[in-house]
Tab-separated table of C-alpha atoms and ligand atoms in Angstrom:
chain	number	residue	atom	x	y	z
A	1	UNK	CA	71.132	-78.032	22.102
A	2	UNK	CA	69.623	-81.544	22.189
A	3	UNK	CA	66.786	-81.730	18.930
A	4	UNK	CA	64.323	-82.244	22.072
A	5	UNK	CA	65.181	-78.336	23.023
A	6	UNK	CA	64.621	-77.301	19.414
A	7	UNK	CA	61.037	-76.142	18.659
A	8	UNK	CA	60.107	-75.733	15.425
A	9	UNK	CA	56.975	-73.660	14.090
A	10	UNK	CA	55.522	-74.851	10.584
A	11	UNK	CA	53.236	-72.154	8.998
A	12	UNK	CA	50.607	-74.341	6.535
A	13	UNK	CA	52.509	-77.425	8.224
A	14	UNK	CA	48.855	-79.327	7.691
A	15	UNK	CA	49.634	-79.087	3.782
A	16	UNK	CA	50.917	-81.232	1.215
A	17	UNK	CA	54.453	-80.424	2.006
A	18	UNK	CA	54.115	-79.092	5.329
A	19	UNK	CA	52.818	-82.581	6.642
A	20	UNK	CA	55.147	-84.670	5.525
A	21	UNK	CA	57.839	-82.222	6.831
A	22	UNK	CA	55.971	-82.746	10.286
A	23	UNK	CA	56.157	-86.443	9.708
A	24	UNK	CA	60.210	-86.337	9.150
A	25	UNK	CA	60.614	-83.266	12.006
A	26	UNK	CA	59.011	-85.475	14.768
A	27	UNK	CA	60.736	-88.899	13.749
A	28	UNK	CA	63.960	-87.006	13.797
A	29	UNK	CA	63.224	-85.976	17.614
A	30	UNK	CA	62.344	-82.027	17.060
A	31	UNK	CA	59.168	-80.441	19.238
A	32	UNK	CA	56.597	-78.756	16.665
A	33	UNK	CA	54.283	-76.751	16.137
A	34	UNK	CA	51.904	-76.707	13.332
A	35	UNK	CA	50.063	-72.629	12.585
A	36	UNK	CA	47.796	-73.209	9.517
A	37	UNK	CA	44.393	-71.891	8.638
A	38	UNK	CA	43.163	-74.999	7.212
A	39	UNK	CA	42.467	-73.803	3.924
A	40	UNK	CA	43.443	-76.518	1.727
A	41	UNK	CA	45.417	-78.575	4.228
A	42	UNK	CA	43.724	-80.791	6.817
A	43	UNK	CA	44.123	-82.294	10.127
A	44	UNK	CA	44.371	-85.808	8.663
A	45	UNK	CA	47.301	-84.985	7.175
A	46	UNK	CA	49.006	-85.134	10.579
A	47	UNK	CA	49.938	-88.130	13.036
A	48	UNK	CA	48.535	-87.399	17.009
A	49	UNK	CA	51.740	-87.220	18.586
A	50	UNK	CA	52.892	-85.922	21.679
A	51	UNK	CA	55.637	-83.602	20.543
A	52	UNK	CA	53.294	-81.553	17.871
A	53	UNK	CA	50.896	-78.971	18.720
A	54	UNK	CA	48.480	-77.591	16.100
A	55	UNK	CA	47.580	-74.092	16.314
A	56	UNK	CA	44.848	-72.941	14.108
A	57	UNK	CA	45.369	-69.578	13.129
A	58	UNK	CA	46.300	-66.999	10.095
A	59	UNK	CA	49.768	-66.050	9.060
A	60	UNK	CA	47.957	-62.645	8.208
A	61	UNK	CA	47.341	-61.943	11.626
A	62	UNK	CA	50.070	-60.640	13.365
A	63	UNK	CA	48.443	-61.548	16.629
A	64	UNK	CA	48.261	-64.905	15.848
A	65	UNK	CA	51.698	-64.846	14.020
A	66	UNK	CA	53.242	-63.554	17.218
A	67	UNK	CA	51.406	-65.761	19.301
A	68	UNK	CA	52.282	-68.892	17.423
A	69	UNK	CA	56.299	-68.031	17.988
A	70	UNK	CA	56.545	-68.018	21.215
A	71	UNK	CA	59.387	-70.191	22.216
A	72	UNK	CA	60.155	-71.186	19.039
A	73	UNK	CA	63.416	-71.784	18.299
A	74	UNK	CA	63.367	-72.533	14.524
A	75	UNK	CA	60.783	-71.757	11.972
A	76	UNK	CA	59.570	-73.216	8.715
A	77	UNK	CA	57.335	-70.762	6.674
A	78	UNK	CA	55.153	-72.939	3.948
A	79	UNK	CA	51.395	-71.155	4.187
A	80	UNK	CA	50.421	-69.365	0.901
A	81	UNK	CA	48.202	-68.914	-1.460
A	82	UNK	CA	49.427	-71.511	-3.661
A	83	UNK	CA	47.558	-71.045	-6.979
A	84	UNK	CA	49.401	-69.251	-9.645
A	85	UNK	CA	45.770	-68.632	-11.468
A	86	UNK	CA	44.186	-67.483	-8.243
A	87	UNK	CA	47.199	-64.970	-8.260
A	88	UNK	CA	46.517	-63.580	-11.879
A	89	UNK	CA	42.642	-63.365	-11.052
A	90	UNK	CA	42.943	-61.518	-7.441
A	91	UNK	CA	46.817	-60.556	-6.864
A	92	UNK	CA	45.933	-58.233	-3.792
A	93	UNK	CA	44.120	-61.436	-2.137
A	94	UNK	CA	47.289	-63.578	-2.988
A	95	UNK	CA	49.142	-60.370	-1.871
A	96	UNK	CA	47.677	-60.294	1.680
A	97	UNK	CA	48.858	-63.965	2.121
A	98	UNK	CA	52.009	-64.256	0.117
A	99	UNK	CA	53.710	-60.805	1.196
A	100	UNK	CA	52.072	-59.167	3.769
A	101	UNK	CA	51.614	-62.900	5.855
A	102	UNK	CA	54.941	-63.802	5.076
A	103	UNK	CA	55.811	-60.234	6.173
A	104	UNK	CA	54.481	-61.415	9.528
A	105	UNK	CA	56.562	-64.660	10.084
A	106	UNK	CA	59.653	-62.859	9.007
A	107	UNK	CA	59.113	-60.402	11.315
A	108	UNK	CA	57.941	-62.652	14.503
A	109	UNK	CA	60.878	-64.678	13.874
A	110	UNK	CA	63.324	-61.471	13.905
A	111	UNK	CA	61.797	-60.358	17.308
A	112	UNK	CA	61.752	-63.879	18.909
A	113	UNK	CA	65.201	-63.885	17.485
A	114	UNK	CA	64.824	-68.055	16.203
A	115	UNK	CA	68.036	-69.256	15.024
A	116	UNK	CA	67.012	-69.867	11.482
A	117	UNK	CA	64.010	-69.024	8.817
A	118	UNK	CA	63.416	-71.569	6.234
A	119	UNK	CA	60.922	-70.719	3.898
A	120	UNK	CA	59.151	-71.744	0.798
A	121	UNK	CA	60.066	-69.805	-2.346
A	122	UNK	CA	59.070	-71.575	-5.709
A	123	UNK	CA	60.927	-71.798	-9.752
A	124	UNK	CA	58.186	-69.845	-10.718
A	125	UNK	CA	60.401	-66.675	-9.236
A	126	UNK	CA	62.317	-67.369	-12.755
A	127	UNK	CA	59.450	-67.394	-15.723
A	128	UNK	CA	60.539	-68.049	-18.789
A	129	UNK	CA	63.828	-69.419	-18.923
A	130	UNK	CA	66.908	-67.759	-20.399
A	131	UNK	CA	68.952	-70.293	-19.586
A	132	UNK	CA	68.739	-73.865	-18.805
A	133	UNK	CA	69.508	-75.132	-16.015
A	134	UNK	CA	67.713	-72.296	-14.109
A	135	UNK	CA	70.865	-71.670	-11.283
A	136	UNK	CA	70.009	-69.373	-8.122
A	137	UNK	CA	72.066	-66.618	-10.358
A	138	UNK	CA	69.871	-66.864	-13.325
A	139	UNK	CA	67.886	-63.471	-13.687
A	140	UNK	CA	64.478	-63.403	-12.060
A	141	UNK	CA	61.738	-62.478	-14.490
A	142	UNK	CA	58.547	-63.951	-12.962
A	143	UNK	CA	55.341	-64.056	-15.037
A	144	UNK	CA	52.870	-64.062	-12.004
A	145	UNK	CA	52.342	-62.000	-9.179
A	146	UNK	CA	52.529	-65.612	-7.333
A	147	UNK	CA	55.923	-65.638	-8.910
A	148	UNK	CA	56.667	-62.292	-7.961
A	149	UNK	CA	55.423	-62.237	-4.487
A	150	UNK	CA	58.081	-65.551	-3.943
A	151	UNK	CA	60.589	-62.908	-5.166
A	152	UNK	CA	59.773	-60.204	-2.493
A	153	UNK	CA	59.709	-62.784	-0.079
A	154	UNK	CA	63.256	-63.552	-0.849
A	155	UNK	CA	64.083	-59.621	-1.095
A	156	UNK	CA	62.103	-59.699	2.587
A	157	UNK	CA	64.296	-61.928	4.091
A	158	UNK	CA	67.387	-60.304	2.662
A	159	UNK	CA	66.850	-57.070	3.718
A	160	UNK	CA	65.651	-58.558	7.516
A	161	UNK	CA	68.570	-60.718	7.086
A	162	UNK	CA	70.781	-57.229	7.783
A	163	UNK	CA	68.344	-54.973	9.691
A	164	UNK	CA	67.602	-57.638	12.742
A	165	UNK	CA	70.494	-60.153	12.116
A	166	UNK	CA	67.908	-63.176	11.223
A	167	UNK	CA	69.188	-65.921	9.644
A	168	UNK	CA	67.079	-67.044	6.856
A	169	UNK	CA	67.666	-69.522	3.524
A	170	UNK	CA	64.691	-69.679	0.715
A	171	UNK	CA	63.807	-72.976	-0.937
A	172	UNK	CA	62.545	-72.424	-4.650
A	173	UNK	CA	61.173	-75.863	-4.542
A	174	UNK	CA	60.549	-77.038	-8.858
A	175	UNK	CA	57.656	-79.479	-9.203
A	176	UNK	CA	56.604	-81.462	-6.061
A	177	UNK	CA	54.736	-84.508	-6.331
A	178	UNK	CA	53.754	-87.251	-3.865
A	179	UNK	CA	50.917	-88.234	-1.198
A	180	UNK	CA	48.254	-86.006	-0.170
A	181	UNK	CA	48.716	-83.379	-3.006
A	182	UNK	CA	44.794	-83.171	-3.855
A	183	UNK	CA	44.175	-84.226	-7.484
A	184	UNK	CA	40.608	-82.698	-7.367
A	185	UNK	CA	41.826	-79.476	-6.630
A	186	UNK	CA	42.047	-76.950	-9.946
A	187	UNK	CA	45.770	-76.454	-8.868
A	188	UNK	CA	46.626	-79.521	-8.212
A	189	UNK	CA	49.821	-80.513	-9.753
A	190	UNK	CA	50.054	-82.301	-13.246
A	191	UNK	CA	51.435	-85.861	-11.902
A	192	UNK	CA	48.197	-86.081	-9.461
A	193	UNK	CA	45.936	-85.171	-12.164
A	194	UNK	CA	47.164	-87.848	-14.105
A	195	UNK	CA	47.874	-90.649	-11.769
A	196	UNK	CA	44.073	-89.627	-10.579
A	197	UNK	CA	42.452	-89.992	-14.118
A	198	UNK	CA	44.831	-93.126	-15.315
A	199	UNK	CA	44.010	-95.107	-11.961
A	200	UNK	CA	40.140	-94.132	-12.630
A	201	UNK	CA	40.485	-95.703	-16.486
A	202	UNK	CA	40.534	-91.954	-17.341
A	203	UNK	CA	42.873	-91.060	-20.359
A	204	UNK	CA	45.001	-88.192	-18.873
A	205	UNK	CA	44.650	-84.820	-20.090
A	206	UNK	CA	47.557	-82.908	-21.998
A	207	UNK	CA	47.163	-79.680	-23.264
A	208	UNK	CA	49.923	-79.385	-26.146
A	209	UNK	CA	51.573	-81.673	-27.809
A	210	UNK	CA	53.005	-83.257	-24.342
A	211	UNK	CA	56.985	-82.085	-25.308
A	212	UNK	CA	56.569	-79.343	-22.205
A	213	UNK	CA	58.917	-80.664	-19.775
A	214	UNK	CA	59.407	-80.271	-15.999
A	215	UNK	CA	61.534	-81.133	-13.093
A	216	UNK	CA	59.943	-83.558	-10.723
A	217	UNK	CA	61.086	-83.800	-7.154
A	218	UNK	CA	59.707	-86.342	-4.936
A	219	UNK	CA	58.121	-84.649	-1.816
A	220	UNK	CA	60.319	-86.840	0.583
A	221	UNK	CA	63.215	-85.099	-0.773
A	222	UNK	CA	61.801	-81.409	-0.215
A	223	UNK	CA	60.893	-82.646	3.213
A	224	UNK	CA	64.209	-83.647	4.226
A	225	UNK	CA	65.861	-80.366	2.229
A	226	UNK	CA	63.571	-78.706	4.676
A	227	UNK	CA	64.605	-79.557	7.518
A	228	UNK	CA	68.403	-79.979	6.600
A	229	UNK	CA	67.809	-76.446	5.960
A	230	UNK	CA	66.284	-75.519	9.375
A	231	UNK	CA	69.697	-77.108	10.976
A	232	UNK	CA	72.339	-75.510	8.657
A	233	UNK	CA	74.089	-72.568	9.174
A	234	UNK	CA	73.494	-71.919	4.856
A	235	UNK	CA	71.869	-68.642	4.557
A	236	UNK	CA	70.242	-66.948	1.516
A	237	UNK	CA	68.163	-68.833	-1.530
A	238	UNK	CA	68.760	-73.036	-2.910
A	239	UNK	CA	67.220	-74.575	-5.306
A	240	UNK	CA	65.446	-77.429	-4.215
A	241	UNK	CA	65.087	-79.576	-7.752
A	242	UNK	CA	66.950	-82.937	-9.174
A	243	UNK	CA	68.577	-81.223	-12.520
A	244	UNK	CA	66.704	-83.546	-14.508
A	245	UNK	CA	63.709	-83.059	-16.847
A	246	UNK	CA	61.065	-85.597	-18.217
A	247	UNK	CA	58.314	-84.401	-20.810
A	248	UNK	CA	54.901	-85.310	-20.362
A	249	UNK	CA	54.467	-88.207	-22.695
A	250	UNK	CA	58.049	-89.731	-21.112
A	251	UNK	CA	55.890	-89.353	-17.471
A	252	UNK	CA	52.516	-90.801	-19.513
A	253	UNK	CA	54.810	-93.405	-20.747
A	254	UNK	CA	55.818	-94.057	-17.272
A	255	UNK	CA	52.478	-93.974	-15.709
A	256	UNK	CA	51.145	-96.482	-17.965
A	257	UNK	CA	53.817	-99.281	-17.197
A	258	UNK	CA	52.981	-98.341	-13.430
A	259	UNK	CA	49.444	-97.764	-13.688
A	260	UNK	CA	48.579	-100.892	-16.444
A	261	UNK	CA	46.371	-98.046	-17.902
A	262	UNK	CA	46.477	-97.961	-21.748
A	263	UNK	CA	44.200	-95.076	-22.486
A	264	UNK	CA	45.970	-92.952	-24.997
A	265	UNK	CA	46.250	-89.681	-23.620
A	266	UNK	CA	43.877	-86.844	-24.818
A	267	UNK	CA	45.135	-83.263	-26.115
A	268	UNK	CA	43.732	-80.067	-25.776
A	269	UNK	CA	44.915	-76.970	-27.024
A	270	UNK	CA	48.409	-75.475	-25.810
A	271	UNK	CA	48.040	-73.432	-22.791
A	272	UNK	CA	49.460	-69.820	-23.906
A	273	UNK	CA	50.985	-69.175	-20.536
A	274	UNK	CA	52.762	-72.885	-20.120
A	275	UNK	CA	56.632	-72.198	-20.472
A	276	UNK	CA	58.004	-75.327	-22.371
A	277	UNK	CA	61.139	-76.369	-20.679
A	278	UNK	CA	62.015	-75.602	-16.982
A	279	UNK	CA	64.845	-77.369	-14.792
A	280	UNK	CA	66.876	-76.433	-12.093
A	281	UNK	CA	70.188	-76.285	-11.026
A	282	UNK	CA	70.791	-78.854	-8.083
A	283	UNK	CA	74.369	-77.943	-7.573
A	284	UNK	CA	74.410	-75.801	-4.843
A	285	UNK	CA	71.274	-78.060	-2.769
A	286	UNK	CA	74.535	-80.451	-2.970
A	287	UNK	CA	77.248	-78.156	-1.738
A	288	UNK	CA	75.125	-75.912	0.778
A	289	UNK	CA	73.113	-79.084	2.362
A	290	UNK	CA	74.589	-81.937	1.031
A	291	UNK	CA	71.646	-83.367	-0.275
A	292	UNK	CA	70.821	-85.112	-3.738
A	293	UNK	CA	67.766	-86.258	-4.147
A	294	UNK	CA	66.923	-89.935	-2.825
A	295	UNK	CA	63.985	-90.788	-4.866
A	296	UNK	CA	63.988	-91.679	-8.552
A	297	UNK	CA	60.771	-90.612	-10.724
A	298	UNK	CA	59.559	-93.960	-10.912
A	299	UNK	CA	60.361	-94.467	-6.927
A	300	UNK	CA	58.773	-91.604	-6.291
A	301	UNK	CA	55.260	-92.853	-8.737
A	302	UNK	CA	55.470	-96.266	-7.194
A	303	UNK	CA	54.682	-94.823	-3.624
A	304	UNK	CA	52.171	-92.382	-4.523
A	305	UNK	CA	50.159	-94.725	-7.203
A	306	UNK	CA	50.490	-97.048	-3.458
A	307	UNK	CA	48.858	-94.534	-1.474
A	308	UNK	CA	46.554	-94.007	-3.780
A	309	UNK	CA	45.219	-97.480	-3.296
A	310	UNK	CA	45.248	-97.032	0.388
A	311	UNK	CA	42.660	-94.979	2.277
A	312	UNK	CA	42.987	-91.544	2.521
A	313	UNK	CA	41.033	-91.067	5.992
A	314	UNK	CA	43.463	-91.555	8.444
A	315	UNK	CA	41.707	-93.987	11.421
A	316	UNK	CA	42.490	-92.113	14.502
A	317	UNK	CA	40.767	-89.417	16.865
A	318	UNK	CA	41.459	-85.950	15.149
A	319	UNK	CA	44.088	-84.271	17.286
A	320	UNK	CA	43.654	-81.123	20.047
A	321	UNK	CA	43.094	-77.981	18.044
A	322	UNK	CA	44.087	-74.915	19.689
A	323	UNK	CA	43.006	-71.744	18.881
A	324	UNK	CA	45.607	-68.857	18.375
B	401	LIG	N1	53.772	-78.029	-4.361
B	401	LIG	C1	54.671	-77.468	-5.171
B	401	LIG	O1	55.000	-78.020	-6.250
B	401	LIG	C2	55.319	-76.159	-4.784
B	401	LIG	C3	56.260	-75.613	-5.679
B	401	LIG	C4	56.880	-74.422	-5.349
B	401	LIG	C5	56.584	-73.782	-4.151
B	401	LIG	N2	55.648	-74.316	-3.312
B	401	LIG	C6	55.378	-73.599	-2.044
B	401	LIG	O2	55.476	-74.527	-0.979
B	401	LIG	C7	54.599	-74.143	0.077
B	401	LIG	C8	53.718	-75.317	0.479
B	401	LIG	O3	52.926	-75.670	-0.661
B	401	LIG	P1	52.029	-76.998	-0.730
B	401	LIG	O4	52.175	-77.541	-2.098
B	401	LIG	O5	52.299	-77.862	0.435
B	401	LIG	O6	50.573	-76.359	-0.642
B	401	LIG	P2	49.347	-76.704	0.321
B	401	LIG	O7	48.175	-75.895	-0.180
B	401	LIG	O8	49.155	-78.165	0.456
B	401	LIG	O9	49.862	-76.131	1.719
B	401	LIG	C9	49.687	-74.789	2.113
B	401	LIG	C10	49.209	-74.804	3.558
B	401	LIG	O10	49.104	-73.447	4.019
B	401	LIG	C11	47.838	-73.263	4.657
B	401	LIG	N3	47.495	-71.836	4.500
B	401	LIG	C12	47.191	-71.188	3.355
B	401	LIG	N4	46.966	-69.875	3.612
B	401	LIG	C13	47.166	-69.709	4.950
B	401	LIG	C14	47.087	-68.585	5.824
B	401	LIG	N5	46.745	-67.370	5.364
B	401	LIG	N6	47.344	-68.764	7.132
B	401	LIG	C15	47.682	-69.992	7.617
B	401	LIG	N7	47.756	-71.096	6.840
B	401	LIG	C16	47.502	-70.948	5.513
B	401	LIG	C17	46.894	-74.216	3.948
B	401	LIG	O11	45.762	-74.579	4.721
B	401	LIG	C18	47.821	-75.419	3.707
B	401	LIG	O12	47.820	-76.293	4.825
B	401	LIG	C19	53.855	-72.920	-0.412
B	401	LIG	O13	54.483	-71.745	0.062
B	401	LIG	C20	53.996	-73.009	-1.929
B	401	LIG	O14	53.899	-71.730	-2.531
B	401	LIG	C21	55.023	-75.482	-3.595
């Protein structure tokens, strides 16, 4: 199969990390097709091109679902609810996207029999950690029902996996940051927030005393896991992290050099829920796909504190929308 005869379907491919997925999918030659409901991703997030078709539709209709496959040959499930708060305050909302929805693609792609199912599962699958770093092994103990719906997914796809013979691998993607993650949004990740407020002569917001730490991977890297994924005959669950860990002051820290921004950064009190330390294993994202990651933390800054300068409105005609 030449990549022009692959056709890959991206559920919530007008997100964050769905577009820039897109982006790598068509410069690497592959035929796709965005399915998204437009909920928090856009149509500006994605290039006119004339290998991508965007479908407007809901991954919790199985009509559209079903509709959306046809002659697909790959798939890459991203839509969700993404908001681990939204999940605590309305989990059979979160459910109807996160399970049932995925439910849908998994199913769709077993009947149009695609050759592979990527899809997005998250680090929040493992709560509070036991261990450190988290490995794919490390007992699940999630402390969401966003959390836990990731880990049905994965228990989904298993159990598909053996009934209909569809070949599936889940990405528990750690901390994504980069372009066109939404710093206004109340989920929006911590290095937006900051990077919005420090290039606005805003101090940034900590809530603690900033010695939390996280694994930061730059969303290039989860973009090209993705679709390394999509064309590897690895099946089952991958971390998708770096195996490193920066606090929050060492990312302040950071910013500031990047940013010129001196404003010493405000703190508010400890979140109850925040675990402190989380990092994941990148071993097997090496073995399985062969990937480490490409871009360092400040790499990764540089280009997004650059965007951020640029304008965000993309200057073309908004591409043909199809309805489901
Ligand atoms: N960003 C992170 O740090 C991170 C970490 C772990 C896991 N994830 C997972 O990665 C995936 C992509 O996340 P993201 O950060 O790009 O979020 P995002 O909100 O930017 O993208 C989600 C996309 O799905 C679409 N969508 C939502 N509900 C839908 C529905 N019912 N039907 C069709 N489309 C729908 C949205 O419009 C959006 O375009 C999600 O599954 C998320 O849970 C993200």
């Amino acid at each position: 199969m030449d990549n022009d005869d692959k056709h890959v379907l991206v559920t919530g491919g007008a997100g964050f990390i769905g577009s820039h997925t897109v982006d790598l999918l068509l410069a690497s030659g592959y035929s796709v097709r965005v399915l998204d409901n437009f909920s928090s991703g856009c149509v500006a997030n994605l290039p006119q091109h004339e290998h991508l078709e965007i479908v407007q539709g809901d991954i919790r209709s199985r009509d559209d679902v079903s509709t959306a496959m046809l002659g697909i040959t790959h798939c890459l499930h991203l839509a969700a609810q993404v908001s681990v708060s939204r999940s605590v305050e309305d989990p059979y909302d979160s459910a109807t996207h996160n399970i049932l929805g995925a439910l849908n693609v998994m199913q769709a792609a077993a009947q149009a029999k695609v050759t592979k199912l990527v899809y997005a599962s998250s680090a929040a699958v493992y709560g509070t950690p036991t261990q450190l770093p988290l490995g794919e092994e490390t007992p699940l103990q999630p402390l969401s029902p966003y959390g836990l719906e990731k880990w049905v997914d994965e228990r989904y796809a298993d159990l598909l996996a053996s009934l209909h013979h569809l070949p599936s691998l889940g990405l528990r993607y750690f901390n994504v940051y980069g372009p066109r993650q939404d710093p206004h949004s109340p989920y929006a990740g911590v290095v937006a927030r900051f990077i919005d407020r420090m290039l606005t002569d805003q101090a940034p917001v900590v809530f603690g005393d900033g010695s939390q730490s996280r694994d930061f991977i730059y969303v290039g890297d989860v973009a090209r896991a993705n679709l390394t994924a999509l064309f590897s005959a690895q099946c089952g669950i991958c971390n998708v992290a770096t195996g490193q860990r920066i606090d929050l002051l060492e990312l302040i820290d950071l910013l500031t050099q990047l940013t010129g921004c001196l404003l010493p950064a405000k703190h508010l009190p400890a979140k109850a829920e925040d675990i402190h330390h989380s990092y994941g294993d990148p071993q097997r994202l090496a073995d399985w796909l062969s990937l480490t990651p490409q871009w360092t933390l400040r790499e990764g800054l540089s280009e997004l504190i650059h965007d951020y300068h640029q304008t965000m409105v993309r200057h073309t005609a908004p591409p043909l929308i199809m309805n489901a």
